[in-house]
Short mmCIF file of N, CA and C in Angstrom, two decimals:
data_model
loop_
_atom_site.label_atom_id
_atom_site.label_comp_id
_atom_site.label_asym_id
_atom_site.label_seq_id
_atom_site.Cartn_x
_atom_site.Cartn_y
_atom_site.Cartn_z
N UNK A 1 -10.24 14.90 -10.95
CA UNK A 1 -9.02 13.86 -10.45
C UNK A 1 -8.31 14.12 -9.80
N UNK A 2 -8.16 13.40 -8.07
CA UNK A 2 -7.28 13.58 -7.08
C UNK A 2 -5.72 12.87 -7.64
N UNK A 3 -4.74 13.85 -7.10
CA UNK A 3 -3.33 12.43 -7.77
C UNK A 3 -2.54 12.35 -6.50
N UNK A 4 -2.50 11.90 -5.82
CA UNK A 4 -0.95 11.80 -4.58
C UNK A 4 0.37 11.04 -4.30
N UNK A 5 0.51 12.43 -4.28
CA UNK A 5 2.22 11.80 -4.80
C UNK A 5 2.69 10.35 -3.35
N UNK A 6 3.50 9.68 -4.04
CA UNK A 6 3.96 8.59 -3.30
C UNK A 6 5.49 8.64 -3.71
N UNK A 7 6.49 8.33 -2.81
CA UNK A 7 7.70 8.11 -2.92
C UNK A 7 8.05 8.97 -4.80
N UNK A 8 7.70 9.86 -5.03
CA UNK A 8 8.16 10.79 -5.88
C UNK A 8 7.35 10.19 -6.99
N UNK A 9 6.16 9.22 -7.84
CA UNK A 9 5.25 8.79 -8.07
C UNK A 9 4.59 9.66 -8.13
N UNK A 10 3.00 9.43 -9.36
CA UNK A 10 1.85 9.49 -9.02
C UNK A 10 1.09 8.22 -9.43
N UNK A 11 0.49 8.08 -8.21
CA UNK A 11 -0.95 7.65 -7.95
C UNK A 11 -1.81 7.99 -8.21
N UNK A 12 -2.65 7.29 -9.65
CA UNK A 12 -3.97 8.34 -10.33
C UNK A 12 -5.30 7.02 -8.64
N UNK A 13 -5.83 7.87 -9.33
CA UNK A 13 -7.48 7.68 -7.91
C UNK A 13 -8.02 7.13 -9.39
N UNK A 14 -8.27 7.12 -10.64
CA UNK A 14 -8.88 6.69 -10.93
C UNK A 14 -8.73 5.06 -11.19
N UNK A 15 -10.58 5.18 -11.31
CA UNK A 15 -10.99 3.50 -10.59
C UNK A 15 -10.68 2.15 -11.52
N UNK A 16 -10.05 1.60 -11.37
CA UNK A 16 -10.31 0.32 -13.24
C UNK A 16 -10.91 -1.04 -12.66
N UNK A 17 -12.29 -1.45 -13.59
CA UNK A 17 -12.35 -2.61 -12.62
C UNK A 17 -11.83 -3.61 -13.27
N UNK A 18 -12.12 -4.89 -11.94
CA UNK A 18 -11.35 -5.78 -12.58
C UNK A 18 -11.86 -6.11 -13.54
N UNK A 19 -10.29 -7.46 -14.68
CA UNK A 19 -10.31 -7.63 -15.71
C UNK A 19 -11.86 -8.93 -15.35
N UNK A 20 -11.95 -9.38 -16.86
CA UNK A 20 -13.12 -10.68 -16.57
C UNK A 20 -12.74 -11.94 -15.63
N UNK A 21 -13.66 -12.74 -14.86
CA UNK A 21 -12.72 -14.03 -15.00
C UNK A 21 -11.44 -13.58 -13.63
N UNK A 22 -11.02 -12.22 -13.40
CA UNK A 22 -10.32 -12.33 -12.15
C UNK A 22 -10.95 -11.45 -10.98
N UNK A 23 -11.01 -11.94 -9.70
CA UNK A 23 -12.10 -11.15 -8.80
C UNK A 23 -11.00 -9.74 -8.40
N UNK A 24 -10.33 -10.50 -8.01
CA UNK A 24 -8.77 -9.76 -7.20
C UNK A 24 -8.19 -8.43 -8.44
N UNK A 25 -7.88 -8.47 -9.50
CA UNK A 25 -7.50 -7.56 -10.58
C UNK A 25 -8.48 -6.63 -10.46
N UNK A 26 -7.74 -4.97 -10.18
CA UNK A 26 -6.93 -4.93 -10.45
C UNK A 26 -5.80 -4.94 -8.46
N UNK A 27 -6.96 -5.13 -8.11
CA UNK A 27 -6.36 -4.71 -6.72
C UNK A 27 -6.28 -5.66 -5.45
N UNK A 28 -5.37 -6.73 -6.05
CA UNK A 28 -4.22 -7.19 -5.75
C UNK A 28 -2.87 -7.60 -6.30
N UNK A 29 -1.70 -7.78 -5.45
CA UNK A 29 -0.56 -8.18 -6.01
C UNK A 29 -0.70 -9.33 -5.97
N UNK A 30 0.01 -9.24 -7.17
CA UNK A 30 -0.42 -10.88 -7.87
C UNK A 30 1.71 -11.82 -6.77
N UNK A 31 2.34 -11.56 -6.46
CA UNK A 31 3.53 -11.90 -6.17
C UNK A 31 3.64 -11.89 -4.50
N UNK A 32 3.09 -11.17 -4.20
CA UNK A 32 2.24 -11.04 -2.20
C UNK A 32 1.16 -10.81 -1.96
N UNK A 33 0.31 -11.29 -2.17
CA UNK A 33 -0.89 -11.42 -2.09
C UNK A 33 -2.01 -9.78 -1.36
N UNK A 34 -1.13 -8.61 -1.07
CA UNK A 34 -1.55 -7.38 -0.47
C UNK A 34 -1.90 -6.26 -1.51
N UNK A 35 -2.68 -5.61 -0.75
CA UNK A 35 -3.58 -4.87 -1.76
C UNK A 35 -2.25 -4.17 -3.13
N UNK A 36 -2.70 -3.77 -4.09
CA UNK A 36 -1.88 -3.55 -5.55
C UNK A 36 -2.13 -2.17 -5.49
N UNK A 37 -1.37 -1.11 -5.89
CA UNK A 37 -1.04 0.48 -5.53
C UNK A 37 -2.55 0.50 -6.64
N UNK A 38 -3.49 -0.03 -7.43
CA UNK A 38 -4.75 0.47 -7.52
C UNK A 38 -5.22 0.94 -6.26
N UNK A 39 -5.56 -0.81 -5.51
CA UNK A 39 -6.19 -0.29 -4.12
C UNK A 39 -5.82 0.60 -3.49
N UNK A 40 -4.12 1.65 -3.30
CA UNK A 40 -4.08 2.05 -2.48
C UNK A 40 -4.32 2.83 -3.05
N UNK A 41 -4.58 3.45 -3.82
CA UNK A 41 -5.00 4.80 -4.68
C UNK A 41 -6.71 4.84 -4.48
N UNK A 42 -7.68 3.57 -4.97
CA UNK A 42 -8.73 3.52 -4.79
C UNK A 42 -9.03 4.20 -2.52
N UNK A 43 -7.97 3.55 -1.74
CA UNK A 43 -8.88 4.24 -0.30
C UNK A 43 -8.15 5.49 0.00
N UNK A 44 -6.68 5.93 -0.99
CA UNK A 44 -6.80 7.17 -0.51
C UNK A 44 -7.80 7.84 -1.27
N UNK A 45 -9.02 8.10 -2.50
CA UNK A 45 -9.50 9.08 -2.85
C UNK A 45 -10.85 8.31 -1.31
N UNK A 46 -11.08 7.14 -1.63
CA UNK A 46 -11.99 7.26 0.01
C UNK A 46 -11.62 7.81 1.52
N UNK A 47 -10.46 7.93 1.89
CA UNK A 47 -10.54 9.02 2.58
C UNK A 47 -9.61 10.57 2.44
N UNK A 48 -10.05 10.76 1.13
CA UNK A 48 -10.22 12.15 1.33
C UNK A 48 -10.61 12.93 0.03
N UNK A 49 -10.71 12.43 -0.38
CA UNK A 49 -11.91 13.09 -1.48
C UNK A 49 -13.87 13.05 -1.40
N UNK A 50 -14.20 13.57 -1.46
CA UNK A 50 -14.99 13.29 -1.90
C UNK A 50 -16.02 12.95 -0.18
N UNK A 51 -15.92 12.01 -0.39
CA UNK A 51 -16.72 10.89 0.24
C UNK A 51 -15.69 10.70 1.73
N UNK A 52 -15.60 11.47 2.19
CA UNK A 52 -13.99 11.53 3.20
C UNK A 52 -14.66 11.96 4.56
N UNK A 53 -14.88 11.57 5.78
CA UNK A 53 -15.75 11.71 6.48
C UNK A 53 -15.01 12.89 7.18
N UNK A 54 -15.96 13.72 7.68
CA UNK A 54 -15.49 14.89 8.81
C UNK A 54 -14.03 14.59 9.52
N UNK A 55 -13.24 15.71 9.82
CA UNK A 55 -11.80 15.63 10.70
C UNK A 55 -11.36 13.73 10.19
N UNK A 56 -11.26 13.31 9.38
CA UNK A 56 -10.36 12.46 8.52
C UNK A 56 -9.37 12.41 8.75
N UNK A 57 -8.41 11.11 9.82
CA UNK A 57 -7.29 11.48 9.76
C UNK A 57 -6.16 10.29 9.16
N UNK A 58 -4.89 10.88 7.88
CA UNK A 58 -4.56 9.40 8.00
C UNK A 58 -3.49 9.98 7.54
N UNK A 59 -2.13 8.25 7.65
CA UNK A 59 -0.70 8.86 7.88
C UNK A 59 -0.67 7.90 6.30
N UNK A 60 0.74 8.32 6.50
CA UNK A 60 1.21 6.99 4.37
C UNK A 60 2.66 7.08 4.84
N UNK A 61 3.16 5.97 4.53
CA UNK A 61 5.16 5.65 4.79
C UNK A 61 4.78 4.70 4.37
N UNK A 62 6.11 5.58 2.93
CA UNK A 62 7.33 4.92 1.45
C UNK A 62 7.46 3.86 1.49
N UNK A 63 8.32 2.52 1.69
CA UNK A 63 9.37 1.98 2.35
C UNK A 63 9.56 1.58 1.07
N UNK A 64 11.05 1.73 1.25
CA UNK A 64 11.79 1.72 -0.60
C UNK A 64 12.76 0.49 -0.12
N UNK A 65 12.67 -0.36 -0.18
CA UNK A 65 14.48 -1.12 -0.40
C UNK A 65 15.83 -1.16 -0.74
N UNK A 66 16.43 -1.09 -0.52
CA UNK A 66 17.56 0.19 -0.70
C UNK A 66 18.86 -1.40 -1.46
N UNK A 67 19.31 -1.87 -1.64
CA UNK A 67 19.25 -2.23 -2.54
C UNK A 67 19.31 -3.94 -3.48
N UNK A 68 17.63 -3.93 -3.55
CA UNK A 68 17.20 -5.31 -4.16
C UNK A 68 17.70 -5.23 -4.97
N UNK A 69 17.79 -4.58 -6.66
CA UNK A 69 18.48 -5.23 -7.07
C UNK A 69 19.80 -5.48 -7.42
N UNK A 70 20.10 -6.63 -6.28
CA UNK A 70 21.88 -6.89 -6.59
C UNK A 70 21.60 -8.25 -5.43
N UNK A 71 20.03 -7.92 -5.53
CA UNK A 71 19.06 -9.75 -5.29
C UNK A 71 19.43 -10.38 -6.43
N UNK A 72 18.60 -9.33 -7.08
CA UNK A 72 18.09 -10.46 -8.49
C UNK A 72 19.33 -10.60 -8.98
N UNK A 73 20.36 -9.29 -9.55
CA UNK A 73 21.05 -9.26 -9.78
C UNK A 73 22.79 -11.07 -9.98
N UNK A 74 22.23 -11.00 -7.79
CA UNK A 74 23.66 -11.95 -7.37
C UNK A 74 22.77 -13.15 -7.31
N UNK A 75 21.22 -13.40 -7.74
CA UNK A 75 20.74 -14.32 -7.04
C UNK A 75 19.41 -15.13 -7.96
N UNK A 76 19.13 -14.36 -8.58
CA UNK A 76 18.41 -14.26 -9.58
C UNK A 76 16.99 -14.07 -8.75
N UNK A 77 16.34 -13.54 -9.85
CA UNK A 77 14.73 -12.44 -10.08
C UNK A 77 13.88 -14.41 -9.09
N UNK A 78 14.05 -15.51 -9.20
CA UNK A 78 13.53 -16.93 -7.85
C UNK A 78 13.58 -16.14 -6.84
N UNK A 79 14.78 -15.69 -6.14
CA UNK A 79 15.30 -15.63 -4.99
C UNK A 79 14.65 -14.18 -4.74
N UNK A 80 14.75 -13.29 -5.73
CA UNK A 80 14.09 -11.56 -5.83
C UNK A 80 12.71 -11.26 -5.25
N UNK A 81 11.53 -13.10 -5.94
CA UNK A 81 10.93 -13.28 -5.28
C UNK A 81 10.65 -13.17 -3.72
N UNK A 82 11.36 -14.27 -3.51
CA UNK A 82 11.19 -14.36 -2.30
C UNK A 82 11.48 -14.56 -1.42
N UNK A 83 12.15 -12.52 -1.25
CA UNK A 83 12.12 -11.80 -1.12
C UNK A 83 11.72 -11.16 -0.90
N UNK A 84 10.68 -10.81 -1.79
CA UNK A 84 10.15 -9.57 -1.78
C UNK A 84 8.58 -10.43 -1.30
N UNK A 85 8.63 -10.94 -1.14
CA UNK A 85 7.93 -12.06 -0.42
C UNK A 85 7.35 -11.98 1.07
N UNK A 86 9.24 -12.52 1.56
CA UNK A 86 9.42 -12.46 2.80
C UNK A 86 9.04 -11.22 3.33
N UNK A 87 9.99 -9.95 2.34
CA UNK A 87 9.14 -8.20 3.45
C UNK A 87 7.71 -8.43 3.91
N UNK A 88 7.27 -9.01 2.88
CA UNK A 88 5.43 -8.70 2.25
C UNK A 88 4.39 -9.30 3.80
N UNK A 89 5.59 -10.73 4.03
CA UNK A 89 4.45 -11.37 5.17
C UNK A 89 5.08 -11.14 6.95
N UNK A 90 6.79 -9.74 6.07
CA UNK A 90 6.82 -9.07 8.08
C UNK A 90 5.74 -8.13 8.00
N UNK A 91 5.90 -7.47 7.16
CA UNK A 91 5.17 -6.60 7.30
C UNK A 91 3.88 -6.39 7.67
N UNK A 92 3.48 -7.61 7.29
CA UNK A 92 2.19 -7.98 7.28
C UNK A 92 1.26 -7.90 8.43
N UNK A 93 2.51 -8.91 9.24
CA UNK A 93 2.38 -10.10 10.44
C UNK A 93 2.53 -7.95 11.45
N UNK A 94 3.53 -7.09 11.39
CA UNK A 94 4.29 -6.45 12.22
C UNK A 94 3.11 -5.31 11.59
N UNK A 95 2.69 -4.93 11.18
CA UNK A 95 0.74 -4.39 11.06
C UNK A 95 -0.41 -4.37 11.89
N UNK A 96 -0.17 -5.33 11.13
CA UNK A 96 -1.84 -6.74 11.33
C UNK A 96 -2.72 -6.26 13.29
N UNK A 97 -1.97 -5.65 13.71
CA UNK A 97 -2.97 -5.58 14.54
C UNK A 97 -3.73 -4.32 14.98
N UNK A 98 -2.92 -3.37 14.04
CA UNK A 98 -3.30 -2.44 13.88
C UNK A 98 -4.48 -1.40 12.79
N UNK A 99 -4.08 -2.55 12.43
CA UNK A 99 -5.39 -2.18 11.40
C UNK A 99 -5.14 -1.37 10.34
N UNK A 100 -3.98 -1.64 9.91
CA UNK A 100 -3.34 -0.46 8.72
C UNK A 100 -3.39 -1.29 7.99
N UNK A 101 -3.14 -0.48 6.70
CA UNK A 101 -3.52 -0.80 4.63
C UNK A 101 -1.86 -0.87 4.84
N UNK A 102 -0.89 -2.23 4.54
CA UNK A 102 -0.22 -2.00 4.18
C UNK A 102 -0.64 -2.83 1.92
N UNK A 103 0.41 -2.03 0.93
CA UNK A 103 0.41 -2.18 -0.31
C UNK A 103 0.90 -2.70 -1.23
N UNK A 104 1.85 -3.17 -1.47
CA UNK A 104 3.18 -3.13 -3.19
C UNK A 104 2.21 -2.24 -4.73
N UNK A 105 3.31 -0.49 -3.46
CA UNK A 105 3.17 -0.12 -4.92
C UNK A 105 4.22 -0.11 -5.53
N UNK A 106 5.20 -0.98 -6.26
CA UNK A 106 6.26 -1.30 -6.94
C UNK A 106 6.83 -2.74 -6.59
N UNK A 107 8.41 -2.17 -7.86
CA UNK A 107 9.28 -3.20 -7.18
C UNK A 107 9.52 -4.02 -5.98
N UNK A 108 10.23 -2.87 -5.40
CA UNK A 108 9.86 -2.88 -4.88
C UNK A 108 9.68 -1.93 -3.22
N UNK A 109 9.03 -1.80 -3.67
CA UNK A 109 8.15 -0.34 -2.94
C UNK A 109 6.38 -1.20 -2.71
N UNK A 110 6.53 -0.15 -0.91
CA UNK A 110 5.15 -0.79 -0.29
C UNK A 110 4.27 0.42 0.64
N UNK A 111 3.81 0.98 0.87
CA UNK A 111 3.36 1.58 1.26
C UNK A 111 2.05 1.39 2.44
N UNK A 112 2.57 2.07 3.54
CA UNK A 112 1.48 2.43 4.87
C UNK A 112 0.53 2.92 5.11
N UNK A 113 -0.75 2.85 5.15
CA UNK A 113 -1.81 3.43 5.55
C UNK A 113 -1.99 3.53 6.00
N UNK A 114 -2.10 4.68 7.46
CA UNK A 114 -2.77 4.84 8.52
C UNK A 114 -3.76 4.95 9.48
N UNK A 115 -5.25 5.27 9.60
CA UNK A 115 -6.67 5.54 9.02
C UNK A 115 -6.47 5.82 10.66
N UNK A 116 -6.20 7.23 11.33
CA UNK A 116 -6.33 7.40 12.62
C UNK A 116 -7.84 7.49 13.19
N UNK A 117 -8.82 7.53 12.01
CA UNK A 117 -9.92 7.84 12.48
C UNK A 117 -10.74 9.50 11.83
N UNK A 118 -11.92 9.57 12.92
CA UNK A 118 -12.59 10.48 12.73
C UNK A 118 -12.03 12.25 13.38
N UNK A 119 -11.39 11.82 14.91
CA UNK A 119 -11.33 12.60 15.86
C UNK A 119 -9.99 12.96 16.26
N UNK A 120 -10.05 14.55 15.46
CA UNK A 120 -8.81 15.36 15.55
C UNK A 120 -7.86 15.74 16.78
N UNK A 121 -8.87 15.46 17.32
CA UNK A 121 -7.89 16.39 18.43
C UNK A 121 -7.05 14.95 19.56
N UNK A 122 -7.49 13.98 18.76
CA UNK A 122 -7.08 12.67 20.05
C UNK A 122 -5.57 11.44 18.66
N UNK A 123 -4.85 12.53 19.64
CA UNK A 123 -3.61 12.50 19.24
C UNK A 123 -2.97 10.91 19.59
N UNK A 124 -3.86 10.86 20.18
CA UNK A 124 -3.02 9.05 21.05
C UNK A 124 -3.86 7.70 20.45
N UNK A 125 -5.17 7.57 19.60
CA UNK A 125 -5.20 6.67 19.08
C UNK A 125 -4.54 6.42 17.69
N UNK A 126 -4.45 5.27 17.25
CA UNK A 126 -4.21 4.48 16.08
C UNK A 126 -2.55 4.93 16.00
N UNK A 127 -1.88 5.10 16.98
CA UNK A 127 -0.08 5.04 16.65
C UNK A 127 0.14 3.79 16.59
N UNK A 128 0.16 3.11 17.02
CA UNK A 128 0.65 1.47 17.51
C UNK A 128 1.38 1.14 16.15
#
């Protein structure tokens, strides 16, 4: 099993099957509609494991919202959930043109995966 560290936490690349009657579980975060930590792990496994294309290049960026707990403490969990959904929507919009994968990996954590393609010599591709 291959393990990848993201924000000091480990992502298992084991693939869980969706629960009966729930086609998106566990692949989609219920609050934001983004891919889940499990989907992130599957995506990483596909691009770094034995199925990876020769010369495959990917980038990983972790986004942690500092001070998020204060929103929940001061305004309540409903406001916190609306804030997270709004952040997810803005990140999705900003990343849409590049075809990057945006996932919610934890309470106030997101990950952006950039697939640069297979040509390791082309440093200008996939920057966006």
